[in-house]
Short mmCIF file of C-alpha atoms in Angstrom, two decimals:
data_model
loop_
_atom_site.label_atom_id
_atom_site.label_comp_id
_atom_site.label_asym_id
_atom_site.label_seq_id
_atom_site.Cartn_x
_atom_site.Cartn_y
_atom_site.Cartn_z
CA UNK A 1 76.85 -96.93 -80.37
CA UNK A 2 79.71 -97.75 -77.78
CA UNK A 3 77.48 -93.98 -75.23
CA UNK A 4 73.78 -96.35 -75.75
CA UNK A 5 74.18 -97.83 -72.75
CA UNK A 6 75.27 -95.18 -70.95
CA UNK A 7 72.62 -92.64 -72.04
CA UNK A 8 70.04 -95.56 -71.22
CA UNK A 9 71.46 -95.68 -67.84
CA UNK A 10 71.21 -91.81 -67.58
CA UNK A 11 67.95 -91.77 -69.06
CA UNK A 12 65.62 -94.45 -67.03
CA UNK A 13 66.97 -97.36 -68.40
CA UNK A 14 68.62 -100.04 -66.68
CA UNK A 15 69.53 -98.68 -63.18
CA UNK A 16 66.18 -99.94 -61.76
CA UNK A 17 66.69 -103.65 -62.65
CA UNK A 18 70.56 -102.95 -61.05
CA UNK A 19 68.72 -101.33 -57.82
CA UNK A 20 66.37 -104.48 -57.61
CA UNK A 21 69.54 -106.71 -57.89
CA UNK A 22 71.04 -105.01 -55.29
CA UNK A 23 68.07 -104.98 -53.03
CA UNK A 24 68.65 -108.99 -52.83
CA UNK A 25 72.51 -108.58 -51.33
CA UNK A 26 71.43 -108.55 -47.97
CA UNK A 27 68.77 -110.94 -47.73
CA UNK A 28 72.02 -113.55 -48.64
CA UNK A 29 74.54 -111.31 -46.28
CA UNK A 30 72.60 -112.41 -43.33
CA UNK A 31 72.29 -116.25 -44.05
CA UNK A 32 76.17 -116.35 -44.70
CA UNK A 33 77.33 -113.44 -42.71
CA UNK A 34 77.72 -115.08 -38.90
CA UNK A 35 79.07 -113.37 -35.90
CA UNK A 36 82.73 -113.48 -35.18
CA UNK A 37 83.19 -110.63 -32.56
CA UNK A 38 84.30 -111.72 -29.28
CA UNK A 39 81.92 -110.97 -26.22
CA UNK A 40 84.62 -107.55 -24.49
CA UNK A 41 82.75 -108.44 -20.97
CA UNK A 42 84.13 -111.53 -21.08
CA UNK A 43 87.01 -112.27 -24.67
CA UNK A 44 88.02 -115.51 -22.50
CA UNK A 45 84.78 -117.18 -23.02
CA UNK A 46 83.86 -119.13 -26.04
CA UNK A 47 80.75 -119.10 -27.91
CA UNK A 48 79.35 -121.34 -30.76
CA UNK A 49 76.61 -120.64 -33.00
CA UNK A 50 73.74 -123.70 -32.35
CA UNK A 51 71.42 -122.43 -35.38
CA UNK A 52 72.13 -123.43 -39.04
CA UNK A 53 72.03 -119.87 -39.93
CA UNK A 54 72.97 -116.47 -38.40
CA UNK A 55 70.66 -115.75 -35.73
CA UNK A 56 70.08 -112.32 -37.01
CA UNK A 57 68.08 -114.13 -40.29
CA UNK A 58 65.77 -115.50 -37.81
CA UNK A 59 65.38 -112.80 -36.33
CA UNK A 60 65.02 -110.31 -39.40
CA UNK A 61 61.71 -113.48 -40.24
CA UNK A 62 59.65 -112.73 -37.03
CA UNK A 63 56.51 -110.86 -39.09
CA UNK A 64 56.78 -106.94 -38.30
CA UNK A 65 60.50 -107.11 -38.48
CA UNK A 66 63.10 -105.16 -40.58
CA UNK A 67 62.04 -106.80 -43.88
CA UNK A 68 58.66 -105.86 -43.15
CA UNK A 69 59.11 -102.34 -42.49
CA UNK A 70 60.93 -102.31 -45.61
CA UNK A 71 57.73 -103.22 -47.49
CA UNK A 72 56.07 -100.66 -45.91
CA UNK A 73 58.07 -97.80 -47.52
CA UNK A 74 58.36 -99.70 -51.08
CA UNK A 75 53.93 -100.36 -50.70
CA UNK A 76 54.34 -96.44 -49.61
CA UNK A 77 55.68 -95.20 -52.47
CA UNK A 78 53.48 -97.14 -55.18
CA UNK A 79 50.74 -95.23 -53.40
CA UNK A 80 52.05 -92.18 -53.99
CA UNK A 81 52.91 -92.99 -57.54
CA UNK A 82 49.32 -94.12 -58.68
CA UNK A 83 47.78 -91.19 -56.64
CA UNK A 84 50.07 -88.65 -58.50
CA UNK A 85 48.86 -90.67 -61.89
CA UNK A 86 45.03 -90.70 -61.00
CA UNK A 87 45.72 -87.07 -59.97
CA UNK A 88 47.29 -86.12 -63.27
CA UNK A 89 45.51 -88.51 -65.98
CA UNK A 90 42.50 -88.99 -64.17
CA UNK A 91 40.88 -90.68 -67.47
CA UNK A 92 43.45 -93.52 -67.39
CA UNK A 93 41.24 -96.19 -65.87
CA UNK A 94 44.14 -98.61 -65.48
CA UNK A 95 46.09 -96.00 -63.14
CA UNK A 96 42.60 -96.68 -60.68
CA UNK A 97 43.33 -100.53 -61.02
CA UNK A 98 46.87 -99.89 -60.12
CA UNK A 99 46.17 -97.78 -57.07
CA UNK A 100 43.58 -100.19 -56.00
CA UNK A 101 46.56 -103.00 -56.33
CA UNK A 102 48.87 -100.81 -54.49
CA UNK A 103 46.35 -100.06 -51.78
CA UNK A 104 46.16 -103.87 -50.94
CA UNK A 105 49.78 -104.22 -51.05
CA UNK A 106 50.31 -101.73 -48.73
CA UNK A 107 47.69 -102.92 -46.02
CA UNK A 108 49.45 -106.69 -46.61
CA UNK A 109 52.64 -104.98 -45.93
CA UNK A 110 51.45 -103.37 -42.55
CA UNK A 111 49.62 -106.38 -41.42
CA UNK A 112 52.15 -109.49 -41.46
CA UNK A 113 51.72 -112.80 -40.32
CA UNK A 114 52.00 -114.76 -38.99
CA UNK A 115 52.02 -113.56 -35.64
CA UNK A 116 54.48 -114.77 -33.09
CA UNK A 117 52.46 -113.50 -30.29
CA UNK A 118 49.91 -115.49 -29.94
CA UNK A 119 46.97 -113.33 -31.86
CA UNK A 120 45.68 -113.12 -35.17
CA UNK A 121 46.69 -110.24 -36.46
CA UNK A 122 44.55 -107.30 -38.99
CA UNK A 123 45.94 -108.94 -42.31
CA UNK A 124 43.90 -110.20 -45.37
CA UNK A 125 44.18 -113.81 -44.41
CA UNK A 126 42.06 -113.33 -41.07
CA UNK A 127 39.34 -112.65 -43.30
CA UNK A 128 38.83 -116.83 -43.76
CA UNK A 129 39.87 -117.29 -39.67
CA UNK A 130 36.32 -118.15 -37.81
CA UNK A 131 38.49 -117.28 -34.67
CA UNK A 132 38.48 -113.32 -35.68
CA UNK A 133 35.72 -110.85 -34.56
CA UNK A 134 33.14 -110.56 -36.93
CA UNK A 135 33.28 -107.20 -37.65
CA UNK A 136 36.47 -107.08 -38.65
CA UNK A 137 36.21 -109.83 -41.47
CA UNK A 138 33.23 -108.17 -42.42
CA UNK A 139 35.63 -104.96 -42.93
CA UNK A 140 38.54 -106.83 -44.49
CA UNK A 141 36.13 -108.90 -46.93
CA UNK A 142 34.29 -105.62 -47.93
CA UNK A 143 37.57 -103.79 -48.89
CA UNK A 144 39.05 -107.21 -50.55
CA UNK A 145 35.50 -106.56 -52.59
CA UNK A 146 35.87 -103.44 -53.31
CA UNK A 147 39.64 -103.68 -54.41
CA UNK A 148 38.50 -106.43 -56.69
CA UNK A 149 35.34 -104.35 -58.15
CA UNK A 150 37.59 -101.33 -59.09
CA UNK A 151 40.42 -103.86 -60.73
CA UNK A 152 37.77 -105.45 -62.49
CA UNK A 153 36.21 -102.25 -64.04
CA UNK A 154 39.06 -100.21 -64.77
CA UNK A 155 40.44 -103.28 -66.71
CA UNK A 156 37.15 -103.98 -68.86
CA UNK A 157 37.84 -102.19 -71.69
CA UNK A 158 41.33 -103.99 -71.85
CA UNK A 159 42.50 -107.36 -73.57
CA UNK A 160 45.39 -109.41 -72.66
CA UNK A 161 46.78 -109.05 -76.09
CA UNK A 162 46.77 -105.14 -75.82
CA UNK A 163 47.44 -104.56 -72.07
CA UNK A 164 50.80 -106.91 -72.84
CA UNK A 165 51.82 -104.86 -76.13
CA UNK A 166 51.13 -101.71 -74.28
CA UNK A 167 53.43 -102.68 -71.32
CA UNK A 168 55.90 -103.96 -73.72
CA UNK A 169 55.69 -100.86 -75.41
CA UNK A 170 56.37 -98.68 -72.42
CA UNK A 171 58.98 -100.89 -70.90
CA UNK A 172 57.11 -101.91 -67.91
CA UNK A 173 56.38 -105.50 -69.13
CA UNK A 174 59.58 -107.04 -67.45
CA UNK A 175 58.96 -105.26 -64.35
CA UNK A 176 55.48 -106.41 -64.13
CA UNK A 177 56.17 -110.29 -64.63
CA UNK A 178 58.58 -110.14 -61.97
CA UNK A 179 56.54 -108.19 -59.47
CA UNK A 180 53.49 -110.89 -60.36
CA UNK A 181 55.81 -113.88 -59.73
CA UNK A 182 57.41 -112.52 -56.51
CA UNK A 183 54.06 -111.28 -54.69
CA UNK A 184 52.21 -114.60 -56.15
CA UNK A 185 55.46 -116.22 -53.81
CA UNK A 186 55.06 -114.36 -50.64
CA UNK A 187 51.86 -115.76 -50.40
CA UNK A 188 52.70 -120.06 -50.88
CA UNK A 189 53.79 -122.25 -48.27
CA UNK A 190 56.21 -124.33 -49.66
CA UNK A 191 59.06 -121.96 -50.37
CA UNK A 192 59.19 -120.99 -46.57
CA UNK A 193 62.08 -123.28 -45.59
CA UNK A 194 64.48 -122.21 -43.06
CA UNK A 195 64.97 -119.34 -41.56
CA UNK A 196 60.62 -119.74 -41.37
CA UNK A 197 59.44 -116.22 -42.76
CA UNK A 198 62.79 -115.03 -44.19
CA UNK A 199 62.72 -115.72 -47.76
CA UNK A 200 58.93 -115.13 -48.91
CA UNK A 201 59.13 -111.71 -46.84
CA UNK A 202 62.36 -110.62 -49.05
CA UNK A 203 60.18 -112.33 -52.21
CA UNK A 204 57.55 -109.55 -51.17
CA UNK A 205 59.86 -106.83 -50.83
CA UNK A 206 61.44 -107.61 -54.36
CA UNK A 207 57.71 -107.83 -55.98
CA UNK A 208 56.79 -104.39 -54.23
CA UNK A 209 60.39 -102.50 -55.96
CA UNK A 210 59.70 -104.24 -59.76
CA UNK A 211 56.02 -102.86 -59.07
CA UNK A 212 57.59 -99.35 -58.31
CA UNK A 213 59.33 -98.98 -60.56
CA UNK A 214 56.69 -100.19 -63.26
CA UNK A 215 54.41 -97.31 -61.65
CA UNK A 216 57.30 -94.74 -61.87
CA UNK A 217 58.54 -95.55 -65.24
CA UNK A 218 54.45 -94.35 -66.37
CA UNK A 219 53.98 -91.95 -63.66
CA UNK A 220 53.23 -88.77 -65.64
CA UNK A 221 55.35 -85.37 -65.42
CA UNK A 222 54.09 -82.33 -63.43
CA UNK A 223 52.67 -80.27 -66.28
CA UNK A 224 54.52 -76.85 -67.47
CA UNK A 225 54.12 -74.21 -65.15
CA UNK A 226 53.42 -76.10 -62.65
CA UNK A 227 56.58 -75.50 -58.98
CA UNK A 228 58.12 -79.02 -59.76
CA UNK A 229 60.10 -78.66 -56.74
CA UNK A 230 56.93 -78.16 -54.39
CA UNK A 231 54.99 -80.99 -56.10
CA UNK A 232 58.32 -83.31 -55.31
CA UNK A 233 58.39 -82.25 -51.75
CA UNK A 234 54.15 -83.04 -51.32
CA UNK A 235 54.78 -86.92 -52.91
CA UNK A 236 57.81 -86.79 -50.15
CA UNK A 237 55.74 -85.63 -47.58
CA UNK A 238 52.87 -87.98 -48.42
CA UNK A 239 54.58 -91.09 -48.90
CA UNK A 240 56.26 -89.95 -45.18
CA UNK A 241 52.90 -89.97 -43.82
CA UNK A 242 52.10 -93.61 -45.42
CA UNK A 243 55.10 -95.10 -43.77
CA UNK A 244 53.83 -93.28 -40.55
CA UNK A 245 50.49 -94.99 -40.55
CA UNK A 246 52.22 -98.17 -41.50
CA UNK A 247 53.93 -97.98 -38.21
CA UNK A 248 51.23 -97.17 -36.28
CA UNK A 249 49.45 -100.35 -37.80
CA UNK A 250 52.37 -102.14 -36.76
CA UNK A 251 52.28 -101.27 -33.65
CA UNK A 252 48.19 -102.35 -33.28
CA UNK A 253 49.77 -105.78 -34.07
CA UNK A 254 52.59 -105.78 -31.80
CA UNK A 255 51.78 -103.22 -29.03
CA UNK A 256 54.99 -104.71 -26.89
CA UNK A 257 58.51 -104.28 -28.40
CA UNK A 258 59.72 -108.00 -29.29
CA UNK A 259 56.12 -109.74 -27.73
CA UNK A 260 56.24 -113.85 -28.47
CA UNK A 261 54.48 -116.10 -27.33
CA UNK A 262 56.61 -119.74 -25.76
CA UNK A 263 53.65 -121.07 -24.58
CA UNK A 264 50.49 -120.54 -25.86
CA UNK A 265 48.04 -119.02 -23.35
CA UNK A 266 50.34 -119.90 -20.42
CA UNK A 267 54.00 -117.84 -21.16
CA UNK A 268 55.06 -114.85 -23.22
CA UNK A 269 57.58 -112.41 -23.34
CA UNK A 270 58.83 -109.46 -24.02
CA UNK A 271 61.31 -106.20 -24.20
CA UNK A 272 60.12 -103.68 -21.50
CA UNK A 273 55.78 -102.13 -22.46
CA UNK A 274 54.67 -99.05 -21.75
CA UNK A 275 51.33 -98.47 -20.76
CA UNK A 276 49.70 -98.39 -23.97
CA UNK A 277 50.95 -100.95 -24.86
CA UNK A 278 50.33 -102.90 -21.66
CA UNK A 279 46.52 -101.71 -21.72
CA UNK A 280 46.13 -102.96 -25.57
CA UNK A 281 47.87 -106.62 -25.33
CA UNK A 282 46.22 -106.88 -22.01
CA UNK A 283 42.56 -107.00 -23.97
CA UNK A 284 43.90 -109.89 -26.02
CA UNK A 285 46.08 -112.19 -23.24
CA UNK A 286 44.73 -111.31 -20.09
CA UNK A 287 48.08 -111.36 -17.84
CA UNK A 288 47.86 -112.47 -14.63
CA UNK A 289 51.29 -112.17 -13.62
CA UNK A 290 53.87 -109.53 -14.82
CA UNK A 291 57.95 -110.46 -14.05
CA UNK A 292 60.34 -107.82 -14.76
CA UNK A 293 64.06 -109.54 -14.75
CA UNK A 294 65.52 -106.00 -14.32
CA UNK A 295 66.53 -104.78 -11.36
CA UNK A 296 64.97 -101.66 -11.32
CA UNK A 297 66.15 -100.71 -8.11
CA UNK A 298 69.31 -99.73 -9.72
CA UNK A 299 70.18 -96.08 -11.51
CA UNK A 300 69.00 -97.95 -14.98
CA UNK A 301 65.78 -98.48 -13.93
CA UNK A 302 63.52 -98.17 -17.50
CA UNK A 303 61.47 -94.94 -17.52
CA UNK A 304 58.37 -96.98 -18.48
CA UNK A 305 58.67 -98.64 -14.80
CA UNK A 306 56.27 -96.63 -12.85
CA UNK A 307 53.85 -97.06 -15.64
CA UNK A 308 54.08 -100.54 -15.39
CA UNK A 309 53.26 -100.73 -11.78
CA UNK A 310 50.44 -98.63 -12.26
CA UNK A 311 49.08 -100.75 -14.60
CA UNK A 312 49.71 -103.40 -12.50
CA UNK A 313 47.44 -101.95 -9.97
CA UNK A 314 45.27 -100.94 -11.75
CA UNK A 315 44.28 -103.95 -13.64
CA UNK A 316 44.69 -106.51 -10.63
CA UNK A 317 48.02 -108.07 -12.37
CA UNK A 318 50.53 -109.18 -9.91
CA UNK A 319 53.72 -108.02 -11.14
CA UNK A 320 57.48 -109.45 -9.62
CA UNK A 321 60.71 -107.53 -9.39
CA UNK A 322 63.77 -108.34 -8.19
CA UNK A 323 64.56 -107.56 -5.18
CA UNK A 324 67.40 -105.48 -3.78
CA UNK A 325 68.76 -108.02 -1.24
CA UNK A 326 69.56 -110.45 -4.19
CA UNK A 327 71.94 -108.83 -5.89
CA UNK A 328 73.04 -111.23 -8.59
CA UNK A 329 69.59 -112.87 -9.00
CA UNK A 330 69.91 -115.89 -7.88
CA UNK A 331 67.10 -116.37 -5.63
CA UNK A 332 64.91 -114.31 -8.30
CA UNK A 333 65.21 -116.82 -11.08
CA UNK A 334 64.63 -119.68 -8.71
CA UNK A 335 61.45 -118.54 -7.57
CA UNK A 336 60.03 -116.76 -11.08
CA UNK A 337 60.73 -120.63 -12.51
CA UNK A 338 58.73 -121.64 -10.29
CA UNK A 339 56.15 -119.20 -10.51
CA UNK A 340 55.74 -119.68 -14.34
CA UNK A 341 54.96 -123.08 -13.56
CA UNK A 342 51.65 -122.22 -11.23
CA UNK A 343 48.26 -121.96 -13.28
CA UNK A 344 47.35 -119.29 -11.15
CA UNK A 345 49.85 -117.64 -12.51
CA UNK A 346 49.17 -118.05 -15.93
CA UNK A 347 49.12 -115.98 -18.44
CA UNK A 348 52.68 -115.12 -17.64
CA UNK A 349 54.30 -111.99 -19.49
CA UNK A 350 58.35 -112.25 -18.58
CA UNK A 351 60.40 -109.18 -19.87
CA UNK A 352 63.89 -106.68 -19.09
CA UNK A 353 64.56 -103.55 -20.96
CA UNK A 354 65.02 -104.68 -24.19
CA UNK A 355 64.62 -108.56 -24.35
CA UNK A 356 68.01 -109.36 -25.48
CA UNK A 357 69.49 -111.05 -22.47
CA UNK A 358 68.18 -111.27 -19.25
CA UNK A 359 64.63 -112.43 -20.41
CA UNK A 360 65.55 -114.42 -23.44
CA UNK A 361 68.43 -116.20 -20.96
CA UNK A 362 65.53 -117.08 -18.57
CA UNK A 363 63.09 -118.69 -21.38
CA UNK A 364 66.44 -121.13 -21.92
CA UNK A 365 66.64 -121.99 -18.34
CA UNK A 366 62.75 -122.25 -18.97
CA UNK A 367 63.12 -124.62 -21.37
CA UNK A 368 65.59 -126.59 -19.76
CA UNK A 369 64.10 -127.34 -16.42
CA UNK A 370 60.33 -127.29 -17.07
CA UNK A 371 59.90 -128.08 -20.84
CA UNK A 372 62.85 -130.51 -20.50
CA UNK A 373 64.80 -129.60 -23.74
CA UNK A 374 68.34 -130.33 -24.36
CA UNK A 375 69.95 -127.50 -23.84
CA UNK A 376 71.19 -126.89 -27.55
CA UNK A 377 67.45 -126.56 -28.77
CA UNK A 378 67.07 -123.86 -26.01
CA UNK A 379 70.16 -122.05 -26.95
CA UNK A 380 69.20 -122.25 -30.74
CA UNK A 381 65.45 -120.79 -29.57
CA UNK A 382 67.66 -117.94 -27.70
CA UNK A 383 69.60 -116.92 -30.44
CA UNK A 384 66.61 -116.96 -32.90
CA UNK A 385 65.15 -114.27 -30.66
CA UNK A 386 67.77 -111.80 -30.16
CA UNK A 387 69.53 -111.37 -33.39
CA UNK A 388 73.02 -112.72 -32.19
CA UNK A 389 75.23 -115.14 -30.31
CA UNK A 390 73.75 -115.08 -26.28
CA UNK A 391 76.84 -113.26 -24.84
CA UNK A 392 79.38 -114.61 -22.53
CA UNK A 393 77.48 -113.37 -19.32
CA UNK A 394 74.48 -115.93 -20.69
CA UNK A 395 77.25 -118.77 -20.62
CA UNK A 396 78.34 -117.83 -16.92
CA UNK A 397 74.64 -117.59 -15.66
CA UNK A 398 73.74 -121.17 -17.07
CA UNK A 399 77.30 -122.48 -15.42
CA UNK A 400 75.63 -121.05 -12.30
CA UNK A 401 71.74 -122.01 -12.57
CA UNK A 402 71.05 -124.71 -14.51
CA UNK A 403 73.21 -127.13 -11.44
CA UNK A 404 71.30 -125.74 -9.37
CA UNK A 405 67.90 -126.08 -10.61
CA UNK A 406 68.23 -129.28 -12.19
CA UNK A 407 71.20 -130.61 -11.28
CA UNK A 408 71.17 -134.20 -12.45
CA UNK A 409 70.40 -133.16 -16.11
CA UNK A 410 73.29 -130.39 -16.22
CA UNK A 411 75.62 -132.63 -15.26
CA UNK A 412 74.60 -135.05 -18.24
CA UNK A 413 74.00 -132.54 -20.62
CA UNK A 414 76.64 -132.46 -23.24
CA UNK A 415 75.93 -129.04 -24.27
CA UNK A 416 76.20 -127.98 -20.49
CA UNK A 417 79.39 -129.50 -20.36
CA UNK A 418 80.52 -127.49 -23.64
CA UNK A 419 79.49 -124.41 -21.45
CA UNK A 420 81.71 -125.33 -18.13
CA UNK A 421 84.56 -125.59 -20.70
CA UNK A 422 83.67 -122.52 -22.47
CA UNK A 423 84.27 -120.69 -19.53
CA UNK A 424 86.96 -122.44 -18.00
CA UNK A 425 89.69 -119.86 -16.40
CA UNK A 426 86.87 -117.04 -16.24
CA UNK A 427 85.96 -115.75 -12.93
CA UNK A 428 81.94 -115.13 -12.61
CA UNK A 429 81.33 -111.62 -11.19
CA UNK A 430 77.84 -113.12 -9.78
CA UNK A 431 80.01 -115.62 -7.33
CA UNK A 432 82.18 -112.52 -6.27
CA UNK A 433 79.35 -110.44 -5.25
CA UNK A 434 77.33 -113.26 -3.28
CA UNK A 435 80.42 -114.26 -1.65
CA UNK A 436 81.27 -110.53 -0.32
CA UNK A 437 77.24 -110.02 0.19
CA UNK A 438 77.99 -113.17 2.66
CA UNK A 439 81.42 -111.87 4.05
CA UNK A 440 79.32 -108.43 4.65
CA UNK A 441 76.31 -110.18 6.33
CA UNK A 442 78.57 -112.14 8.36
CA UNK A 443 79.76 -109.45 11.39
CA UNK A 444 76.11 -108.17 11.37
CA UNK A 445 74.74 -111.53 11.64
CA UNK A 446 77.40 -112.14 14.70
CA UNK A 447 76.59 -108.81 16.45
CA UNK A 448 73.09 -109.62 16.06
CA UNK A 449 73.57 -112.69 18.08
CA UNK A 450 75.29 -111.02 20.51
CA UNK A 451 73.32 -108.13 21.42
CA UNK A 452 70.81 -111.43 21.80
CA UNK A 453 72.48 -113.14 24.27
#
């Protein structure tokens, strides 16, 4: 008696309830687990953490994100698990009704929302949003139809009674209950509290392992005879291919690495686009303006660089770099705050390489100067975008900016004071540049004059 619960273990028992209890660790590691490491550019400079939770939950709750992709493969693999069933009991009209199910799940997966880039999105719920192109709620509805039809006739024969003494009987029952209540979760309102996506997104990801491993625990052996080993490697190769597509489908919704939307139909930004992706966001935001905050000019300049120039030229977009003779920036950010603030301008896309620091730094001065918020809320918005503390050389740039740009609130602002103490004893690199830029300039400047005279 005392080898049961090993041999239960062994044999498909209870390690896929402890695989779906470990699947919930991390969604509670990264609302306890905040950032400790100091910033090595600059270990002298103090940072606090303005958000109630680790940025990196608010960042792992923007739709598309890490806990999405993680759907995609769970939705994946159900696929492939009630394909192999229709393909090996193909009179089993409940195994139909389950792929049908599975089907849906995996599209919902694919397709999340909602958005933080200012469009709709190719999920069910557009289906019921009069602001989506006809056709494609015709599509959606038509396929939401047809998923119902099949559930609805492979489950005919059926009664509640005997589909619940069957699933007892086959040890699915538990698995089944919990992957109704989770996905039923993912899809109400009121359990999204803060961070805003995180929790019904993990709820989702939890329903789509219990319905798994529901699938797998009926999925059907490869006959006798049959090369087990090359039938494993097809349901590999397949379920590859779904989480493939998936990504693709991702990418349809969110053509530009990290795209968000500050303010709607006027500002956006980004992590550096390629053209593709350029040319598809473009048909949905029609930029006007493009600003890259890298300095290209430099031996990091992005790969994707020419192509965004092209495009620029191509599609009549004025696009803003910064230029050479303003080494540290200075002059840059001055006049792209300005420019975001001219509706001729508008719609704005603002991006760097990887929208991390340079572009989510300039939203905050955005933020502070236009939009007027304290500068707490803008740090909090900053961190919620990047996944982590802004790092020291954020600190330093707002000591340097924000008294110039608005110089009567950064003097006020207590959070702008917290900075200027933050960084107290720390030499910015940014003043020793401009000030040997200026010692440089200097002799020329004098010659000039001279050959003048």
């Amino acid at each position: 008696m005392a080898d049961e619960p090993v041999r239960r273990l062994r044999g498909y028992g209870y390690w896929p309830w402890l695989v779906l209890v470990l699947t919930t660790l991390p969604a509670f590691w990264y609302v306890v687990d905040f950032e400790t490491a100091l910033d090595p550019e600059f270990p002298a400079v103090a940072r606090q953490t303005y958000n109630t939770f680790p940025p990196a939950a608010y960042r792992f709750a923007d739709a598309g994100d890490t806990i999405d992709h993680a759907a995609v493969y769970v939705a994946a693999a159900a696929v492939v698990l009630c394909a192999w069933s229709c393909l090996r009991d193909p009179n089993r009209r409940l195994r139909y009704a389950a792929l049908a199910l599975s089907l849906a799940a995996y599209w919902h997966a694919a397709t999340p929302g909602p958005l933080i880039n200012g469009w709709h999105g190719l999920g069910w719920r557009t289906i019921f949003d009069p602001r989506v192109a006809l056709s494609q709620r015709i599509a959606l509805g038509s396929a939401a139809v047809l998923a119902a039809a099949v559930v609805a006739w492979c489950a005919r024969p059926w009664t509640l009674p005997t589909f619940l003494r069957e699933a007892r009987e086959r040890r699915i029952l538990g698995f089944l209950v919990v992957a109704v209540v989770l996905l039923s979760l993912r899809q109400t309102s009121w359990i999204d509290r803060e961070p805003i996506g995180f929790w019904p997104r993990w709820f989702f990801v939890w329903g789509l392992f219990a319905w798994a491993f529901a699938l797998l625990r009926v999925a059907p052996q490869a006959p006798p005879g049959w090369p087990r080993r090359a039938a494993l490697i097809c349901l590999i190769v397949a379920w590859l291919g779904l989480d493939v597509l998936g990504r693709g489908i991702f990418w349809r919704q969110r053509p530009i690495g990290r795209l968000r939307e500050i303010v709607p139909g006027k500002l956006y930004l980004s992590a550096m686009p390629t053209y593709r992706g350029l040319v598809l966001a473009q048909e949905r935001h029609h930029f006007k303006t493009i600003v890259n905050l890298f300095p290209e000019h430099t031996s990091m300049r992005s790969p994707h660089w020419p192509d965004e120039q092209r495009f620029a030229r191509e599609h009549g977009v004025a696009c803003y770099n910064q230029p050479v003779d303003d080494p540290i920036g200075e002059r840059f950010v001055t006049d792209t705050i300005a420019l975001a603030q001219d509706p001729d301008a508008w719609p704005l896309l603002v991006h760097c390489h990887g929208s991390m620091d340079r572009s989510p730094a300039w939203v905050g001065i955005y933020r502070f100067v236009v939009d007027g918020w304290p500068l707490d809320e803008a740090i909090k918005e900053l961190e919620r975008h990047r996944g982590s503390r802004p790092k020291s050389s954020v600190t330093l740039l707002y000591n340097r900016m924000l008294p110039l740009l608005a110089p009567e609130r950064a003097a006020t602002d207590p959070t702008a004071a917290q900075l200027r103490e933050n960084a107290r004893g720390t030499v910015d690199p940014a003043v020793e540049i401009a000030r040997r830029a200026k010692d440089q300039a200097a002799p020329d400047d004098e010659s000039t004059a001279t050959k003048r005279r």
